[in-house]
Amino acid sequence: MRYIADLREGEQVQEHYLCVNKQVLKTRAGKTYYSLKLQDKTGVVDAKIWDLNDGINDFNEHEYIKIDALVITFQNSIQLNIRRLRKSSEGEYDPREYIPVSNRDIGEMYEELLVYVHAIENKYLSTLVKKFFIEDRDFISIFKSHTAAKTMHHSYLGGLLEHTLCVLNMCEFLANQYTMINKDILYTAALFHDVGKMNELSAFPIIEYTDPGQLLGHIVITIEWISDEIRQIVGFPDALGNMVKHCILAHHGELEYGSPKKPQTIEALALHFADNCDAKLRTFTDLLEGSEVEGNWLGFQRIFDSNVRRTKF
Amino acid sequence: MRYIADLREGEQVQEHYLCVNKQVLKTRAGKTYYSLKLQDKTGVVDAKIWDLNDGINDFNEHEYIKIDALVITFQNSIQLNIRRLRKSSEGEYDPREYIPVSNRDIGEMYEELLVYVHAIENKYLSTLVKKFFIEDRDFISIFKSHTAAKTMHHSYLGGLLEHTLCVLNMCEFLANQYTMINKDILYTAALFHDVGKMNELSAFPIIEYTDPGQLLGHIVITIEWISDEIRQIVGFPDALGNMVKHCILAHHGELEYGSPKKPQTIEALALHFADNCDAKLRTFTDLLEGSEVEGNWLGFQRIFDSNVRRTKF
Amino acid sequence: MRYIADLREGEQVQEHYLCVNKQVLKTRAGKTYYSLKLQDKTGVVDAKIWDLNDGINDFNEHEYIKIDALVITFQNSIQLNIRRLRKSSEGEYDPREYIPVSNRDIGEMYEELLVYVHAIENKYLSTLVKKFFIEDRDFISIFKSHTAAKTMHHSYLGGLLEHTLCVLNMCEFLANQYTMINKDILYTAALFHDVGKMNELSAFPIIEYTDPGQLLGHIVITIEWISDEIRQIVGFPDALGNMVKHCILAHHGELEYGSPKKPQTIEALALHFADNCDAKLRTFTDLLEGSEVEGNWLGFQRIFDSNVRRTKF
Amino acid sequence: MRYIADLREGEQVQEHYLCVNKQVLKTRAGKTYYSLKLQDKTGVVDAKIWDLNDGINDFNEHEYIKIDALVITFQNSIQLNIRRLRKSSEGEYDPREYIPVSNRDIGEMYEELLVYVHAIENKYLSTLVKKFFIEDRDFISIFKSHTAAKTMHHSYLGGLLEHTLCVLNMCEFLANQYTMINKDILYTAALFHDVGKMNELSAFPIIEYTDPGQLLGHIVITIEWISDEIRQIVGFPDALGNMVKHCILAHHGELEYGSPKKPQTIEALALHFADNCDAKLRTFTDLLEGSEVEGNWLGFQRIFDSNVRRTKF
Amino acid sequence: MRYIADLREGEQVQEHYLCVNKQVLKTRAGKTYYSLKLQDKTGVVDAKIWDLNDGINDFNEHEYIKIDALVITFQNSIQLNIRRLRKSSEGEYDPREYIPVSNRDIGEMYEELLVYVHAIENKYLSTLVKKFFIEDRDFISIFKSHTAAKTMHHSYLGGLLEHTLCVLNMCEFLANQYTMINKDILYTAALFHDVGKMNELSAFPIIEYTDPGQLLGHIVITIEWISDEIRQIVGFPDALGNMVKHCILAHHGELEYGSPKKPQTIEALALHFADNCDAKLRTFTDLLEGSEVEGNWLGFQRIFDSNVRRTKF
Amino acid sequence: MRYIADLREGEQVQEHYLCVNKQVLKTRAGKTYYSLKLQDKTGVVDAKIWDLNDGINDFNEHEYIKIDALVITFQNSIQLNIRRLRKSSEGEYDPREYIPVSNRDIGEMYEELLVYVHAIENKYLSTLVKKFFIEDRDFISIFKSHTAAKTMHHSYLGGLLEHTLCVLNMCEFLANQYTMINKDILYTAALFHDVGKMNELSAFPIIEYTDPGQLLGHIVITIEWISDEIRQIVGFPDALGNMVKHCILAHHGELEYGSPKKPQTIEALALHFADNCDAKLRTFTDLLEGSEVEGNWLGFQRIFDSNVRRTKF
């Protein structure tokens, strides 16, 4: 594959890219042209279609397209002049070339996650989690491939699964250290805590906040989902359901971070710590691995409200 | 009725009171006795049962009881020495003697509220609100008699109805002034905005936060209720449902006040203003009417973060 | 009139515009030239005067000028090359073409406002408001045409009047709903609450914070004005004056928003709600009407500390 | 004089005290009696008048009274049983025995203050300050004896004068160190900065916030006073007046401390530092001198948001 | 042993207690007496010595004393009238009866901690930690028995050791999960992070903030200690030392919690999480185990800024 | 010298400049070139070395270099095309031409500072300050030439000395006004309060935060230095040392400004005021002197969180 990062002025390129933005504009002279942004996992590039001739087939934003274009430079940046264009067919391209994917094997991670699913002994909670994580193929399929965030930690295919698994690992550690913790409640809440992101963030290839994501947020979406299922499990104790829901509602830890309740049970507190700890240490790791800054200091990082340093001495 | 505020040392009293607290204690000498708090709408009084003889029937906290007692003074306060006690039967007492009730007629207020129910033109929203406010007798019955708060504004029988009606009045005013507002969405959201309090606060006679109230809060409880009904209305547009839910989620106005989302639509903003305005001006009115302080200044009021003054000159 | 938004490359334009910025600069070669910004109600455009010949008459920033210029493009923007220029004479241009004006008729609005002036029964307050709103022609003239803000809600000719009227409407609604409110005090305070803006913001055509506006602010300016008049009304009760002044001082609601006192009376609280409610809902309306963003989400809005959505479903 | 701190059980006392609180109560038996609080500079004591006979003359709260009483103990505290009582006549008592007075000589301090008055060279400012500090006998008389605070630093007769003088001393130091400072403006603003307290706090013997004090605050009261005088000085430049007023408005330094403007000029900043520095270091000094705690640590002090330590090693 | 919680009116008690407070007072009649507070692990009791006869030997606050006293009741509380008193000799009492001790065996915990000491591979860090945790007998002895807090989590003998060990356990977990973490730095910082508490809090039996504790705080005290040792280790890299010190300085996570720096390295962030997580979950555990409240809700807890609930359903 | 601010297009320049940034880049064609930033006290200019021929000698960032270059313009800015380049030798350039220097004579200022050193009477404190300010030549030399800040007040050669002296002046004033202040402690703390900046900020010519500066901060660095010296002075009372250290730790006044302790002694409070007052008034002075804005208003200043005005009327 011809990656965007490797394009050079003057070459002619035929390749599939993801069209992440399409604008229909007019020149001063009144002629219509298209201005596009094309993406693969190595970067984004501007492209123009000046001549809307027969070689330019119909296509939409957020679709994969096959282009035939000349690489030029404009104001010190690479730009593509597209001469021919058609939609790509499924199978012609590998989505993994277009956004980052978890380094870990998704199947293996899901196996590890199922260990926690099966570890839940309370019959009501066991029924609840199995309805989603074992019986619901659509849910499982999306859960496995979703991202955990728009721009931060775990913003890649499989990120939601990877984050959920890391949170579960820390929950297990905490439940072993602080034995007042009810493992069944904590594991259940950890499994579900971010599933609402499957509806809050649009799926690959374009990660954007959805309408329900902005209006309700992933916490409330999650509550709606499990609330509905709980209602259908005969005999599910109200208090038990409320304790799981409370953990999910409170997992951001503070009202100002969007949790409508502060943690009031030890499981809610433990889930908040596990979630926060994984999010922050993963982000820090990504920073350390991804930064191209030379020297030890990587500059001010808003999420840490601080400059950040490599560990070198 | 012999009101608590009128009891005098030395008299013998036979009356029904509400037992709001019951503790089983032991004297230093090891003898069991009961320490109670009894309430009517004029106040609260301590009572003791030193001698657990046959005249003392079984009873529980939060029940109405008929007592026969001697009024004494202990450390400058009135106290009752109970000799005989039994549970009251329904009909022997009038609950309105035991907690405050709205000054306005509940039936009339409900009629006014129904005007707003019928004013909603969108068929999906109309179906939704009628399911609750017209078809569901249990819901209506509790809604009419519930309180809107534990200790603040509208903390009396019918308070929830009165507050909801006042909020609707202001919503109508705002929708007429600012015509971008969608009346159907605003009225629907206003009707539902505090119904979760019916589960957040225990019903009369004892207004306390319930378990779901503390773990989930009335905002999330409300969402669960209407979410469930919306799911059952065929063809209800997702976006429409989300906009109503958003108004409810955001009606506290700020994350730190327990709303998991800030107002993002003009209806959500209008509902927040109407709710806040009624809550604060009603509380101020109650303060002005209820304060026994002489002089113009009523002292520091936490809710207003300020000293507060009567309007006199 | 030839509007700025409609100018096209290559045309020759003769028109009156408002000069909102004038800089005297030198080319590298040492020759003096002028760089101007011209404005009408449709936009702003850069203009240059490269040749300071006899055709270029004297003029100042913030004046109306008649120009004869060629329209060119520079770095993808329209620019004017001015060949001839003179000051416009009054009458040659209509100020309403240069800044936005209230959609509502100013005379009608003032009539509506006078209803509130006449509704005030207390003789001292009635005397006070009439001194300004009925007897003082200069005050009335400026009040009618002033803006209520620099960049936000009601930032147009007549905006101060329109905002004041809307606040009075809501004050009337609130006074009817919450009958502890003293209408005379509330109307008086509402009428005056923002009049200091007539000195805080410079008048049309250039809305800028003035020196006293920055050093004292409109709240203190207002206090100085009415304090002076009250002193001259024989028998005006001190406490009554203080209560009106307090409403004005406290109408921003919080110390951190520039009110030196928090609302301590019910009228002060009501005025704060009415002012805040109108400011925010008007701004939201302007956003919805004015935004050119396609789609439902209008982007992050600082005043609401949130993304904002149209009401569509 | 027989000080309250020295009263002993069993003695009969005839003395003048200040009555700071008077309540008319009824015994359980229905008989009227008075409960008083009496004060001198050494403390406060409860007193009762059980028998309202002919020996008890008319008197009011906040008056000096001559009593004849028996000292008893009740619940481990001293209490007075008053048998005879009359109002004290002026001259029978020395007010300085009843509240604390500045340690420094008030006349001398005023002389020092006048040096600053005379140091102001600008003719308008000079005229302004002399109108108050030299020509207005009533103003001078109250200014000399007023307190600077209700319970904090300088809460004694002459405290306002002493605080103003200390602030002026520091202003002089700062103006010499930072020569961009305009001495005339700074001295004028410093002289006036707290004079509004003469109306914000009631005069000796009872220091309470007054009605205008609570509704307007001393900052706004001060502005009203000098605004009125400035208006009467022919030719007084607006900008000069605004700069003095700005220093006064901004001298609390932050909006949340009740200044409607933050310091925007170097004089406003300097005045804020001088005021804050004197208030805090004087309070700290009073704490160190007045605390009866043994050991080095004086306990948590709200004004410093910290525990506080003596300087000993 | 006769525990304070079991004392009954009328009995004569001879027992050793810890005197935590001793005041020398005078009766109204002028006679000197002592008022004491005595403590064992079951509670605190007031005691009086009215008669300072020969049976009352010399003693000081914070010493163990043997008393012979009569148990009486005064205002509904138990009180001791002491007739005879002498200092206890070491060996006559078991300190563990007087304050809480860790449930876990101190020797075993220290063994576990040494595993981490020996796991540090970097020779400079290894030298540094061994100087304290292996070679310095005084340090080890105090470290083993010190408390980790005054009133919160781990406020018992061995609490500092137990907290440090739990923090190390979590550090190990985190270092295994997030492999960018440098284990040597993290373990070193975790071992030292709270050792300054040995000087910040006075040792058993009276846990109070010391003078250096209040003036400098345990973070700065720790830095002084290790800074001094590092200076004496030849070749210790500056940057390495700074990274360890930084973790310690930043372990409170936020400036407002007393850390002069925010976490800037991944080890600093990990240490902060481990410390915070153990402190909070331990406190929650203590609450759940220690609360005597019946029912599920334990009331508002300041540390969690929330009401707190048992996990029951 | 040919200053950067005076360079004109077309001229050939041979001059010494300070190279503050050096990047090695590649053209699209793959050819290596250098992009530099050169500085003198009048400004900064971009420079390119397109042709790495024999005339270009070795050099590093942060060195003085002698260049031979052509002045061109690129995108409206001046740029240098360097043809020949060599390192400057010491003596060829005067460092004072490259960064700002204090206006005051450094030797004189140091003499004034020594007066405070000699005024300290306590023998331990006297020994301590003399070890640094009289005996340690290296310390004195750096102290005299260091800057007090990166970009704010006193950011010039001698700035640390000048700031320290101004703080001492105010400390002297305060100690004379508030006589509870211990002059010896205050002077000692003032002398040392910012010396850690000598290690926090790199020395001239490049003022950057150093590694220890970012990891530890100047407050902790200062503590390490004096802690080490105090340990070596026989008999130095612990409490005395702690009180000096406390003043230094607390001199930022608030935890959120990086002080790990709030001021708890009167000397700590006085030092905080003196430091803050000098920093702010000096910055304000610099603004007034340095601003090139015409008119009275200098625009929003982040340090004052406000717009700022010249004192003109």
Short mmCIF file of C-alpha atoms in Angstrom, two decimals, chain B residues 37 39 41 60 73 91 94 122 130 149 155 179 183 189 198 206 218 234 263:
data_model
loop_
_atom_site.label_atom_id
_atom_site.label_comp_id
_atom_site.label_asym_id
_atom_site.label_seq_id
_atom_site.Cartn_x
_atom_site.Cartn_y
_atom_site.Cartn_z
CA LYS B 37 -39.91 11.35 69.38
CA GLN B 39 -44.64 14.73 66.02
CA LYS B 41 -47.68 19.69 62.55
CA ASN B 60 -43.04 0.66 65.16
CA THR B 73 -40.36 19.20 82.32
CA GLY B 91 -59.55 7.03 60.35
CA ASP B 94 -56.14 13.15 59.99
CA ASN B 122 -46.80 16.19 18.90
CA LYS B 130 -50.91 10.84 28.80
CA ALA B 149 -38.18 18.34 48.64
CA SER B 155 -41.72 20.25 51.30
CA THR B 179 -40.45 31.81 20.13
CA LYS B 183 -43.49 24.15 23.43
CA ALA B 189 -39.86 17.84 29.98
CA MET B 198 -41.58 10.10 43.96
CA ILE B 206 -41.54 10.42 56.80
CA HIS B 218 -34.27 11.52 40.95
CA VAL B 234 -44.13 2.55 18.19
CA PRO B 263 -28.14 22.50 28.91
#
